[in-house]
Coordinates of C-alpha atoms and ligand atoms in Angstrom, one line a residue:
M3 CA 0.0 0.0 0.0
Q4 CA 2.9 2.3 0.7
N5 CA 3.8 4.9 -2.0
L6 CA 7.3 6.0 -1.1
A7 CA 7.0 9.1 -3.3
F8 CA 4.8 10.4 -0.5
E9 CA 5.9 11.1 3.1
Y10 CA 2.5 9.8 4.3
D11 CA 0.2 7.1 3.0
V12 CA -3.0 8.8 4.4
C13 CA -4.0 12.2 5.7
V14 CA -7.2 12.4 7.6
I15 CA -8.9 15.8 7.4
G16 CA -10.9 16.4 10.6
G17 CA -8.7 13.7 12.2
A18 CA -9.2 15.1 15.7
G19 CA -12.9 14.3 15.6
H20 CA -15.0 11.3 16.6
V21 CA -14.8 9.6 13.3
G22 CA -11.4 10.9 12.2
L23 CA -9.3 9.9 15.2
P24 CA -10.3 6.3 15.4
L25 CA -9.9 5.9 11.7
A26 CA -6.5 7.5 11.7
A27 CA -5.4 5.4 14.7
A28 CA -6.7 2.2 13.1
L29 CA -4.8 3.0 9.9
A30 CA -1.6 3.8 11.8
E31 CA -2.0 0.5 13.7
K32 CA -2.0 -1.3 10.4
G33 CA 1.3 0.3 9.6
Q34 CA 0.0 3.1 7.4
R35 CA 2.0 6.3 7.7
T36 CA -0.9 8.5 8.8
L37 CA -1.2 12.2 9.2
I38 CA -4.0 13.9 11.1
Y39 CA -4.9 17.3 9.8
D40 CA -7.4 19.4 11.8
I41 CA -8.3 23.1 12.3
N42 CA -8.7 22.6 16.1
E43 CA -5.2 23.2 17.3
A44 CA -6.1 22.8 21.0
V45 CA -7.4 19.3 20.5
L46 CA -4.4 18.4 18.3
K47 CA -2.1 19.4 21.1
R48 CA -4.0 17.1 23.5
I49 CA -3.9 14.2 21.1
S50 CA -0.2 14.7 20.4
A51 CA 0.4 14.4 24.2
G52 CA -1.4 11.1 24.1
E53 CA -4.6 12.4 25.6
V54 CA -7.8 11.0 24.2
P55 CA -10.3 14.0 23.9
F56 CA -13.5 11.9 24.1
M57 CA -14.6 8.5 25.1
E58 CA -13.6 5.8 22.6
D59 CA -13.2 2.2 23.6
G60 CA -9.6 1.0 23.2
M61 CA -8.2 4.4 22.3
E62 CA -6.4 5.0 25.6
E63 CA -4.2 2.0 24.9
L64 CA -3.8 2.5 21.1
L65 CA -3.1 6.2 20.9
P66 CA 0.2 6.2 22.8
N67 CA 1.4 3.1 20.9
V68 CA 0.7 4.6 17.4
L69 CA 2.3 7.9 18.5
A70 CA 5.4 6.2 19.8
S71 CA 5.6 4.0 16.7
G72 CA 6.0 7.1 14.6
K73 CA 3.1 6.0 12.3
L74 CA 0.8 8.7 13.5
A75 CA 1.6 12.4 13.1
L76 CA -0.6 15.5 13.6
T77 CA -0.6 18.9 11.9
S78 CA -2.7 22.0 11.4
K79 CA -0.6 23.2 8.4
K80 CA -2.5 22.9 5.1
E81 CA 0.8 22.5 3.2
D82 CA 1.3 19.1 4.8
I83 CA -1.8 17.7 3.1
G84 CA 0.1 17.4 -0.2
K85 CA 2.5 15.0 1.5
A86 CA -0.1 12.2 1.6
D87 CA -1.0 9.7 -1.1
I88 CA -4.6 9.5 0.1
V89 CA -6.6 12.2 1.7
I90 CA -9.8 11.3 3.7
I91 CA -12.3 13.9 4.7
T92 CA -14.1 13.3 8.0
I93 CA -15.5 16.8 8.9
G94 CA -18.9 17.3 10.4
T95 CA -21.9 17.6 8.0
P96 CA -24.8 19.1 10.0
V97 CA -28.2 20.3 8.9
D98 CA -29.2 24.0 9.3
E99 CA -32.2 25.7 10.9
F100 CA -34.3 24.7 7.8
L101 CA -33.2 21.1 8.4
N102 CA -31.3 21.2 5.1
P103 CA -27.6 20.1 4.8
V104 CA -25.0 22.8 5.2
F105 CA -23.3 22.1 1.9
K106 CA -21.1 25.1 2.2
L107 CA -19.1 23.4 4.9
I108 CA -18.0 20.7 2.5
K109 CA -17.4 23.2 -0.3
S110 CA -15.4 25.6 1.9
C111 CA -13.3 22.7 3.2
I112 CA -12.5 21.7 -0.3
D113 CA -11.8 25.3 -1.3
D114 CA -9.4 25.6 1.6
L115 CA -7.6 22.3 0.7
L116 CA -7.6 22.9 -3.1
P117 CA -4.2 24.8 -3.3
Y118 CA -2.5 22.1 -1.2
L119 CA -4.0 18.9 -2.8
R120 CA -1.8 17.3 -5.4
D121 CA -2.8 15.8 -8.7
G122 CA -2.7 12.0 -8.6
Q123 CA -4.0 11.9 -4.9
L124 CA -7.0 9.9 -4.0
L125 CA -9.6 12.1 -2.2
I126 CA -12.1 10.1 -0.1
L127 CA -15.2 11.5 1.4
R128 CA -15.8 9.6 4.7
S129 CA -18.3 12.2 6.2
T130 CA -22.0 11.4 5.7
V131 CA -23.0 13.5 2.7
Y132 CA -26.1 14.7 0.8
P133 CA -26.7 12.5 -2.2
N134 CA -24.6 13.4 -5.3
T135 CA -22.0 15.2 -3.3
T136 CA -19.3 12.8 -4.4
D137 CA -20.1 13.3 -8.1
W138 CA -20.2 17.1 -7.5
L139 CA -16.8 16.9 -5.9
A140 CA -15.3 15.0 -8.9
R141 CA -16.8 17.6 -11.3
Y142 CA -15.7 20.5 -9.2
L143 CA -12.1 19.3 -9.1
E144 CA -12.1 18.8 -12.8
E145 CA -13.6 22.2 -13.5
N146 CA -10.7 23.6 -11.4
G147 CA -8.3 21.9 -13.7
R148 CA -7.3 19.3 -11.0
E149 CA -6.6 15.6 -11.6
L150 CA -7.5 13.8 -8.4
Q151 CA -9.3 10.5 -7.9
V152 CA -12.5 10.7 -5.8
A153 CA -14.4 8.1 -3.8
F154 CA -17.1 7.9 -1.1
C155 CA -16.5 5.4 1.7
P156 CA -18.9 6.2 4.5
E157 CA -18.2 5.6 8.2
R158 CA -20.8 3.3 9.8
V159 CA -19.4 2.6 13.2
V160 CA -21.4 3.4 16.3
Q161 CA -20.0 6.2 18.4
G162 CA -17.6 5.2 21.1
K163 CA -16.9 1.7 19.5
G164 CA -15.2 2.9 16.3
L165 CA -11.9 1.0 16.9
E166 CA -13.7 -2.2 17.5
E167 CA -16.3 -1.9 14.7
I168 CA -14.0 -0.6 12.0
K169 CA -12.3 -4.0 12.0
K170 CA -15.6 -5.9 11.8
L171 CA -18.0 -4.0 9.5
P172 CA -18.0 -4.4 5.8
Q173 CA -16.7 -1.2 4.2
L174 CA -18.9 0.4 1.5
V175 CA -16.7 1.8 -1.3
G176 CA -17.9 4.0 -4.1
G177 CA -15.2 5.1 -6.5
V178 CA -16.0 7.7 -9.2
T179 CA -13.5 5.9 -11.5
P180 CA -12.2 2.3 -11.6
E181 CA -8.8 3.6 -10.4
A182 CA -10.4 5.4 -7.4
Q183 CA -12.4 2.2 -6.6
Q184 CA -9.4 0.0 -6.7
K185 CA -7.2 2.2 -4.5
A186 CA -10.0 2.9 -2.0
E187 CA -10.8 -0.8 -1.8
K188 CA -7.1 -1.6 -1.1
L189 CA -7.0 0.9 1.7
F190 CA -10.2 -0.2 3.5
G191 CA -9.3 -3.8 2.8
L192 CA -6.5 -3.3 5.2
L193 CA -9.0 -2.7 8.0
A194 CA -12.2 -4.5 7.2
P195 CA -13.1 -8.2 6.7
E196 CA -14.9 -7.3 3.4
V197 CA -15.4 -4.4 1.0
V198 CA -18.7 -3.8 -0.8
E199 CA -18.5 -2.1 -4.2
L200 CA -21.2 0.5 -4.9
K201 CA -21.5 3.5 -7.2
P202 CA -20.9 6.7 -5.2
I203 CA -24.6 7.7 -5.2
E204 CA -25.6 4.2 -4.0
A205 CA -23.1 4.3 -1.2
E206 CA -24.4 7.8 -0.2
F207 CA -27.9 6.5 -0.1
A208 CA -26.8 3.3 1.7
K209 CA -25.3 5.3 4.5
L210 CA -28.3 7.7 4.9
F211 CA -30.7 4.7 4.7
N212 CA -28.8 2.9 7.5
N213 CA -29.2 5.9 9.8
A214 CA -32.8 6.8 8.8
Y215 CA -33.8 3.1 9.3
R216 CA -32.4 3.1 12.8
Y217 CA -34.1 6.4 13.6
I218 CA -37.4 5.0 12.4
E219 CA -36.9 1.8 14.4
F220 CA -36.4 3.9 17.6
A221 CA -39.5 5.9 16.7
I222 CA -41.6 2.7 16.4
A223 CA -40.5 1.7 19.9
N224 CA -41.2 5.1 21.2
E225 CA -44.6 5.3 19.6
F226 CA -45.5 1.8 21.0
Y227 CA -44.4 3.0 24.4
M228 CA -46.7 6.0 24.2
I229 CA -49.7 4.0 22.9
T230 CA -49.4 1.5 25.7
R231 CA -48.9 4.1 28.4
A232 CA -52.0 6.0 27.2
A233 CA -54.0 2.8 27.5
G234 CA -52.7 2.1 31.0
V235 CA -50.6 -0.8 29.9
D236 CA -46.9 -1.5 30.8
Y237 CA -45.0 -1.4 27.5
Y238 CA -42.2 -3.6 28.8
R239 CA -44.5 -6.4 29.6
V240 CA -45.9 -6.2 26.1
L241 CA -42.4 -6.0 24.6
K242 CA -41.2 -9.0 26.6
G243 CA -44.2 -11.0 25.6
M244 CA -44.2 -10.1 21.9
S245 CA -40.4 -10.7 21.4
H246 CA -39.9 -13.7 23.6
N247 CA -38.6 -16.5 21.3
Y248 CA -40.3 -14.8 18.4
P249 CA -37.6 -14.1 15.7
R250 CA -39.5 -11.5 13.8
A251 CA -39.8 -9.2 16.8
K252 CA -36.4 -9.8 18.3
N253 CA -34.9 -6.5 17.0
I254 CA -37.5 -4.2 18.3
P255 CA -35.6 -1.7 20.4
K256 CA -36.6 -0.5 23.8
A257 CA -38.1 3.0 24.1
G258 CA -35.8 5.9 24.9
F259 CA -34.2 9.1 23.6
A260 CA -33.1 8.7 20.0
A261 CA -30.6 11.5 19.8
G262 CA -27.0 12.4 18.9
P263 CA -25.2 14.0 16.1
C264 CA -26.2 11.6 13.3
L265 CA -29.6 9.9 13.2
F266 CA -31.8 13.0 13.3
K267 CA -29.7 15.0 10.9
D268 CA -29.2 12.2 8.4
T269 CA -32.9 11.5 8.3
M270 CA -33.4 15.2 7.7
Q271 CA -30.8 15.2 4.9
L272 CA -32.7 12.4 3.2
S273 CA -35.9 14.3 3.7
A274 CA -34.4 17.5 2.2
F275 CA -33.2 15.4 -0.8
S276 CA -36.7 14.0 -1.4
N277 CA -38.3 17.5 -1.4
N278 CA -39.6 17.0 2.2
R279 CA -41.7 14.1 1.1
F280 CA -39.9 11.5 3.3
S281 CA -43.0 11.2 5.4
L282 CA -41.8 8.3 7.5
G283 CA -38.7 10.2 8.4
H284 CA -40.7 13.2 9.4
S285 CA -43.1 11.1 11.5
A286 CA -40.1 9.5 13.2
M287 CA -38.8 12.9 14.1
L288 CA -42.1 14.0 15.6
V289 CA -42.3 10.8 17.7
N290 CA -38.7 10.8 18.8
E291 CA -38.6 14.5 19.6
G292 CA -42.1 14.5 21.0
L293 CA -41.3 11.7 23.5
V294 CA -39.5 14.4 25.6
L295 CA -42.6 16.5 25.9
Y296 CA -44.8 13.5 26.4
I297 CA -42.8 12.6 29.5
I298 CA -43.4 16.0 31.0
D299 CA -47.1 15.8 30.3
E300 CA -47.2 12.4 31.9
I301 CA -45.5 13.6 35.1
A302 CA -47.8 16.6 35.2
R303 CA -50.8 14.3 35.3
D304 CA -49.6 12.9 38.7
Y305 CA -47.7 15.8 40.2
D306 CA -47.8 19.6 40.5
L307 CA -44.8 20.4 38.4
S308 CA -44.4 23.9 39.9
Q309 CA -43.7 22.3 43.3
L310 CA -41.4 19.6 42.0
K311 CA -37.6 19.5 42.1
I312 CA -36.6 17.1 39.2
G313 CA -33.3 15.4 38.9
L314 CA -32.2 14.4 35.4
L315 CA -29.8 11.4 35.4
G316 CA -27.6 11.3 32.4
M317 CA -27.0 14.2 30.0
A318 CA -24.9 12.5 27.3
F319 CA -26.9 11.5 24.2
K320 CA -26.2 7.8 24.8
A321 CA -25.2 5.4 27.5
D322 CA -21.7 5.1 28.8
N323 CA -20.5 8.0 26.6
D324 CA -19.5 11.6 27.2
D325 CA -21.0 13.2 24.0
I326 CA -23.8 15.7 24.6
R327 CA -24.2 16.7 20.9
S328 CA -27.9 16.9 20.2
S329 CA -28.7 15.1 23.4
L330 CA -32.4 15.1 24.2
S331 CA -31.6 15.4 27.9
Y332 CA -31.0 19.1 27.1
K333 CA -34.3 19.5 25.3
L334 CA -36.0 18.0 28.4
K335 CA -34.0 20.2 30.7
K336 CA -35.0 23.3 28.8
A337 CA -38.7 22.4 28.7
L338 CA -38.7 21.5 32.4
E339 CA -37.0 24.7 33.5
F340 CA -40.0 26.5 32.3
R341 CA -42.5 24.4 34.4
A342 CA -40.8 22.7 37.3
K343 CA -39.7 24.3 40.6
K344 CA -36.1 23.2 40.0
V345 CA -34.2 21.0 37.5
L346 CA -30.9 19.4 38.7
T347 CA -28.7 17.6 36.2
T348 CA -25.9 15.1 36.6
D349 CA -23.7 12.8 34.4
P350 CA -20.7 10.7 35.3
F351 CA -18.9 11.2 32.0
V352 CA -19.8 14.7 30.7
N353 CA -17.1 17.3 31.6
V354 CA -18.1 20.2 29.4
D355 CA -21.2 21.4 31.3
P356 CA -20.6 23.6 34.3
E357 CA -24.2 23.3 35.5
L358 CA -23.9 19.6 36.2
K359 CA -24.0 18.5 39.9
P360 CA -22.5 15.5 41.6
L361 CA -24.8 12.5 41.6
D362 CA -25.2 12.4 45.4
Y363 CA -26.3 16.0 45.4
V364 CA -29.0 15.3 42.8
L365 CA -30.2 12.2 44.6
E366 CA -30.4 14.1 47.8
N367 CA -32.1 17.3 46.5
S368 CA -34.6 16.0 43.9
D369 CA -38.2 14.9 44.5
L370 CA -38.4 12.8 41.4
F371 CA -35.9 11.6 38.8
I372 CA -36.0 11.0 35.1
L373 CA -33.5 8.5 33.7
C374 CA -32.4 10.3 30.6
T375 CA -29.3 8.3 29.7
P376 CA -29.1 4.7 31.0
H377 CA -25.4 4.7 32.0
S378 CA -24.5 1.2 33.3
Q379 CA -23.4 2.7 36.7
Y380 CA -27.0 3.8 37.4
K381 CA -28.0 0.2 37.7
N382 CA -27.8 -0.1 41.4
L383 CA -28.7 3.4 42.4
D384 CA -30.1 4.1 45.8
L385 CA -33.0 6.4 44.9
K386 CA -34.0 6.7 48.6
G387 CA -37.5 5.6 47.8
K388 CA -38.2 8.5 45.4
P389 CA -40.0 7.9 42.1
I390 CA -38.1 7.6 38.8
V391 CA -39.4 7.8 35.2
D392 CA -37.8 4.9 33.4
I393 CA -38.7 5.1 29.7
W394 CA -35.8 2.7 28.8
G395 CA -37.1 -0.2 30.9
F396 CA -33.6 0.0 32.4
F397 CA -34.6 -1.2 35.8
E398 CA -36.8 -4.1 34.4
K399 CA -35.8 -7.5 35.6
E400 CA -34.5 -10.1 33.0
F401 CA -37.5 -11.8 31.5
D402 CA -38.0 -15.5 32.4
G403 CA -40.9 -16.0 30.0
K404 CA -43.4 -16.2 32.9
L405 CA -44.4 -12.5 33.3
A406 CA -46.9 -12.0 30.6
V407 CA -49.8 -14.0 32.1
E408 CA -51.3 -11.4 34.4
S409 CA -54.4 -9.5 33.3
T410 CA -54.0 -5.9 32.2
A411 CA -53.1 -3.6 35.1
P412 CA -55.3 -0.6 35.9
A413 CA -54.2 2.6 34.2
L414 CA -52.6 4.3 37.2
A415 CA -50.8 1.2 38.4
A416 CA -49.4 0.7 34.9
R417 CA -48.2 4.2 34.8
G418 CA -46.8 3.8 38.2
S419 CA -44.7 0.9 37.0
N420 CA -42.6 3.3 34.9
V421 CA -42.9 6.2 37.3
R422 CA -41.7 4.0 40.1
Ligands
NAD21 N1 -19.8 10.4 15.4 C1 -20.1 9.2 14.8 O1 -20.2 8.2 15.5 C2 -20.3 9.1 13.3 C3 -20.5 7.8 12.8 C4 -20.6 7.7 11.4 C5 -20.6 8.8 10.6 N2 -20.4 10.1 11.1 C6 -20.2 11.2 10.2 O2 -18.9 11.6 10.2 C7 -18.7 13.0 10.1 C8 -17.9 13.5 11.2 O3 -18.6 13.4 12.4 P1 -17.8 13.5 13.8 O4 -18.8 13.1 14.8 O5 -16.5 12.9 13.8 O6 -17.7 15.1 13.9 P2 -16.7 15.8 14.9 O7 -17.2 17.2 15.1 O8 -16.4 15.0 16.1 O9 -15.3 15.9 14.1 C9 -15.1 16.8 13.0 C10 -13.7 17.3 13.1 O10 -13.4 18.0 11.9 C11 -12.7 19.2 12.2 N3 -12.9 20.1 11.1 C12 -14.1 20.8 10.9 N4 -13.9 21.6 9.7 C13 -12.7 21.3 9.3 C14 -11.9 21.8 8.1 N5 -12.5 22.6 7.3 N6 -10.7 21.3 8.0 C15 -10.1 20.4 8.9 N7 -10.8 20.0 10.0 C16 -12.0 20.4 10.1 C17 -13.2 19.6 13.6 O11 -12.3 20.4 14.2 C18 -13.4 18.2 14.2 O12 -12.2 17.8 14.9 C19 -20.1 13.5 10.0 O13 -20.5 13.6 8.6 C20 -21.0 12.5 10.7 O14 -22.3 12.5 10.2 C21 -20.3 10.2 12.5

């Protein structure tokens, strides 16, 4: 794989981020001379010192090793980008206030890089992009008189488990030309057990469909949860019953906050692409976002919110992680601050929110809790007999197949089983 005409085999643009860093470290571990380029100099400094800037399984061990081996280097100098044979873009691709993709971020990143990219390099888009972005990029480079190869190879790992999953998941590779395809396949073949060849537009859809499908799956669970609750039925008894040894229901997720930097915005990217006629995607958004307000209404049925001090347990967007980007815990906090006497928040991993309180303080000073993020360490919490809203079914016992025989519980009692 090594092209000795280049000082580096790969340069990862946005390499200090959640996708870029695990990818760069995994490539360096495979012996690729890897360069991280990022505009965030403060984080580059921390990574250079061996500090992992966010939670990522296995990174604490791997990062010092790849730095010491000399296979991983870091830079904020654009001139260095031309020293790599392959350049991989992993910058963020958010949606804007109209829920449309912010295309100008990709374009201005490319415009910034353009003077430093070298003809003959392979340029890979790894960020999740709006359909046809890869073909646009190839055209744009050509119009600017540049001769680079272009491919789209989406990242599909789950956040926090990138290092583990990158070695297990098939890699989708969509090269604009056969040369780009071959070279990108060779690179990702170093990491993954198999490579799947697609056209760029097919790979772009595949990535967006993967995320939208997951988002809709969560919405189904959340809607089932709200339907059963309104009928006075315990959703987790139904879920256990319907999925017990029944293969076609085994993948139905538990209810809970479907949030984070990817699922929502990628569903909306797809919707923007289909002229806002992705009705399932929009419905999923209403359900997933609406769950937060539903919980508040449900508490308000049983309690006078204006007298209630509410403790929110977990502010990260997912369990056992420190990432608060697009976390619905914050939407819940905002809505509750308007109605409740006090809102206290805590999280064992988040270290960027000065309003967070220690867990013991929140346990002591709240009247009721909402389990926002089911961090494993909350499993054996002493709630001091106070009620907790458990949308996740986190405190449910393992199902032994014998639960689902009782008659339907009365409405209040069923509600009480989740507001414990
Ligand atoms: N987070 C995930 O688990 C995940 C999984 C699959 C795909 N994705 C996709 O990967 C992409 C990146 O997501 P992320 O979570 O890693 O974002 P991130 O914000 O954690 O990382 C992006 C990095 O890019 C850097 N950056 C921004 N603009 C730059 C520029 N012009 N030049 C150089 N560096 C620049 C930032 O400083 C940051 O370090 C997105 O498209 C996202 O949808 C994310």
